[in-house]
Amino acid sequence: MDSVDLDVLRSALEWRRQGHRVDLVTVIETWGSSPRPPGALLAVREDGQVVGSVSGGCVEDDLIERVRKAPLTSGKPALTVYGVTKEEAARFGLPCGGTLRLMQEPLGDTAWIAELIARTTEHEVLARVLDMETGRVTLSPAARDEQISFDGKVLRTIHGPRWRMLIIGAGQLSRYLATMAQTLDFNVTVCDPREEYSANWDVSGVTLSSAMPDDQVLAMQLDAHSAVVALTHDPKLDDMALLEALKSNAFYVGALGSRANTAKRKERLALFDLTPEEIGRLHGPVGLRIGSRTPPEIAISILAEIVAVKNAAAEREVPSEASSCAVA
């Protein structure tokens, strides 16, 4: 669940506590071009105030009018579809004949929202299960690779930090990268056994480990939702992490350094039990080439590359029969 959707739930909870009527809207499926993926959230108040988004804007305007003029009175969720025909797609600003299938539900009991916010803040991944017949919501643990599902009776959405990032080194660059990564809902762990660095770490929300880098990589059991970035400039530490990370299922493994240093690093890695294919997975020099010079700019370039690889990996996860896509 990205930070936009978490803000939607926080706002919806506060509005309900203030006594407002609120409808929560969830993107179930998309066809053609769509700015928001399945699972994206929007909350609409009875007076037209809105937070979040499910499209480029025109659909939101129509949803607001629906809530104002004909609010749901049954207390049960209902399906709404936009863009069934080319004319409707054009009317609502859905490009390429796009279609949105949405779940609109009036919020009654909001205890589940408070619980979901609290548990995802503690880095739990949860499934929210909505019963169409009763409107009842239950929460249960979920795996990071689970996808949204709807069988006509039950809607199951996934919430929480689905992506993890392990940063080797607790230096200045790591501070910027860790802070930025959290805004994109990565669960961030920083590993640095050097006390002179870890003693001054003060980025909230980040797990700090003083373990040796290779031990930390093994302990985390990296999966296809994990990224590793080595930033210490110390081969003894960076290479230890890379030796294990390159053999893992991590979707991204990168290391800071010049082209010359990267070439030397690959020569060192080849002396160990790594295959050429595993060594070839290393992103180095790390980050996109955007002319970055300062630590914040370098952090942006690294995170941009990780996001690009992450989104490509996420697209490969979507079953072939699903046709959701995002606008670049």
Coordinates of C-alpha atoms in Angstrom, one line a residue, residues 85-256:
T85 CA -18.1 2.2 -24.2
K86 CA -15.7 4.4 -26.1
E87 CA -18.1 7.3 -25.6
E88 CA -18.1 6.9 -21.8
A89 CA -14.3 6.4 -21.8
A90 CA -14.0 9.7 -23.7
R91 CA -16.5 11.4 -21.3
F92 CA -14.6 10.5 -18.2
G93 CA -11.1 11.2 -19.6
L94 CA -10.0 7.5 -19.8
P95 CA -7.5 7.3 -22.6
C96 CA -7.3 4.4 -25.1
G97 CA -10.8 3.2 -24.3
G98 CA -9.8 2.6 -20.7
T99 CA -12.2 1.1 -18.2
L100 CA -12.3 1.3 -14.4
R101 CA -14.1 -1.2 -12.2
L102 CA -14.6 0.3 -8.7
M103 CA -15.9 -0.9 -5.3
Q104 CA -17.8 1.9 -3.5
E105 CA -18.5 1.2 0.2
P106 CA -20.1 3.3 2.9
L107 CA -17.9 3.3 6.0
G108 CA -19.7 2.3 9.2
D109 CA -17.5 0.7 11.8
T110 CA -14.0 2.0 11.4
A111 CA -12.2 -0.1 14.0
W112 CA -10.6 -2.1 11.2
I113 CA -9.0 1.1 9.8
A114 CA -7.4 2.0 13.1
E115 CA -6.1 -1.5 13.4
L116 CA -4.8 -1.7 9.8
I117 CA -3.0 1.6 10.2
A118 CA -1.4 0.5 13.5
R119 CA -0.3 -2.9 12.2
T120 CA 1.1 -1.7 8.9
T121 CA 3.0 1.0 10.7
E122 CA 4.7 -1.9 12.5
H123 CA 5.7 -3.3 9.0
E124 CA 3.0 -6.0 8.9
V125 CA 1.5 -7.0 5.6
L126 CA -2.3 -7.5 5.9
A127 CA -5.2 -8.6 3.7
R128 CA -8.4 -6.6 4.1
V129 CA -11.4 -8.9 3.3
L130 CA -14.6 -7.1 2.4
D131 CA -17.9 -9.2 2.4
M132 CA -20.2 -7.7 -0.3
E133 CA -23.3 -9.1 1.3
T134 CA -22.8 -7.7 4.8
G135 CA -20.2 -4.9 4.3
R136 CA -18.2 -6.5 7.1
V137 CA -14.4 -6.1 7.0
T138 CA -11.9 -8.5 8.5
L139 CA -8.1 -8.4 8.6
S140 CA -5.6 -11.2 8.3
P141 CA -1.9 -11.7 7.7
A142 CA -0.8 -11.7 4.0
A143 CA 2.2 -12.4 1.9
R144 CA 4.0 -9.6 0.1
D145 CA 3.5 -11.3 -3.3
E146 CA -0.3 -11.6 -3.0
Q147 CA -2.5 -9.6 -5.4
I148 CA -5.9 -8.0 -5.1
S149 CA -8.7 -10.4 -5.8
F150 CA -12.5 -10.2 -6.2
D151 CA -14.8 -13.1 -6.9
G152 CA -18.1 -11.2 -7.0
K153 CA -18.8 -11.8 -3.3
V154 CA -15.6 -11.0 -1.5
L155 CA -13.0 -8.3 -2.2
R156 CA -9.5 -9.0 -0.9
T157 CA -6.9 -6.2 -0.9
I158 CA -3.3 -6.2 0.3
H159 CA -2.0 -3.5 2.6
G160 CA 1.4 -2.8 4.2
P161 CA 5.1 -2.6 3.1
R162 CA 5.3 -5.1 0.2
W163 CA 8.8 -4.1 -0.7
R164 CA 12.0 -4.2 1.5
M165 CA 15.3 -2.5 1.1
L166 CA 18.6 -3.4 2.8
I167 CA 21.2 -0.6 2.8
I168 CA 24.8 -1.5 3.7
G169 CA 26.4 1.4 5.5
A170 CA 25.0 4.1 7.8
G171 CA 26.7 7.1 6.3
Q172 CA 25.3 10.3 5.0
L173 CA 24.1 9.0 1.6
S174 CA 22.3 6.1 3.4
R175 CA 20.4 8.7 5.5
Y176 CA 19.0 10.3 2.4
L177 CA 18.3 7.1 0.6
A178 CA 16.6 5.5 3.7
T179 CA 14.4 8.6 4.2
M180 CA 13.3 8.8 0.6
A181 CA 12.7 5.0 0.3
Q182 CA 10.3 5.2 3.3
T183 CA 8.2 7.7 1.5
L184 CA 7.7 5.1 -1.2
D185 CA 6.7 2.6 1.4
F186 CA 9.8 0.5 1.5
N187 CA 10.5 -1.3 4.7
V188 CA 14.1 -0.2 5.2
T189 CA 16.9 -1.9 7.1
V190 CA 20.3 -0.3 7.5
C191 CA 23.3 -2.6 8.3
D192 CA 26.6 -1.3 9.6
P193 CA 28.8 -3.1 12.1
R194 CA 31.1 0.0 12.4
E195 CA 30.1 1.6 15.7
E196 CA 31.4 5.0 14.7
Y197 CA 28.7 5.1 12.0
S198 CA 25.8 3.2 13.6
A199 CA 26.1 5.1 16.9
N200 CA 25.0 8.3 15.2
W201 CA 22.1 6.9 13.2
D202 CA 18.9 8.7 13.9
V203 CA 16.5 8.1 10.9
S204 CA 13.2 7.1 12.5
G205 CA 11.3 4.2 11.1
V206 CA 14.4 2.4 9.9
T207 CA 15.6 -0.9 11.4
L208 CA 19.4 -0.5 12.3
S209 CA 21.5 -3.7 12.4
S210 CA 25.1 -4.0 13.6
A211 CA 25.4 -7.5 12.2
M212 CA 28.0 -8.4 9.6
P213 CA 26.6 -7.7 6.2
D214 CA 26.6 -11.2 4.9
D215 CA 24.9 -12.4 8.1
Q216 CA 22.2 -9.7 7.7
V217 CA 21.5 -10.7 4.1
L218 CA 21.1 -14.4 5.1
A219 CA 18.9 -13.5 8.1
M220 CA 16.5 -11.4 6.0
Q221 CA 15.9 -14.3 3.6
L222 CA 15.7 -12.0 0.7
D223 CA 12.9 -12.6 -1.8
A224 CA 11.7 -11.1 -5.1
H225 CA 10.3 -8.1 -3.1
S226 CA 13.7 -7.2 -1.7
A227 CA 16.4 -4.7 -2.8
V228 CA 20.0 -4.5 -1.6
V229 CA 22.3 -1.4 -1.9
A230 CA 25.9 -1.4 -0.7
L231 CA 27.1 2.1 0.1
T232 CA 30.1 1.8 2.5
H233 CA 32.9 2.2 -0.1
D234 CA 34.6 -0.5 2.0
P235 CA 35.1 -3.7 -0.1
K236 CA 35.4 -5.8 3.1
L237 CA 31.8 -4.8 4.0
D238 CA 30.2 -4.2 0.6
D239 CA 31.5 -7.4 -1.0
M240 CA 30.4 -9.5 2.0
A241 CA 26.8 -8.4 1.4
L242 CA 27.0 -8.8 -2.4
L243 CA 28.3 -12.3 -2.3
E244 CA 25.1 -13.5 -0.6
A245 CA 22.7 -11.0 -2.1
L246 CA 23.6 -11.9 -5.7
K247 CA 22.7 -15.5 -5.0
S248 CA 19.4 -14.5 -3.5
N249 CA 16.0 -13.8 -5.1
A250 CA 16.4 -10.0 -4.5
F251 CA 15.0 -8.1 -7.5
Y252 CA 17.7 -5.5 -7.2
V253 CA 21.4 -5.6 -6.0
G254 CA 23.6 -2.5 -6.4
A255 CA 26.8 -1.1 -5.2
L256 CA 28.3 2.4 -5.1

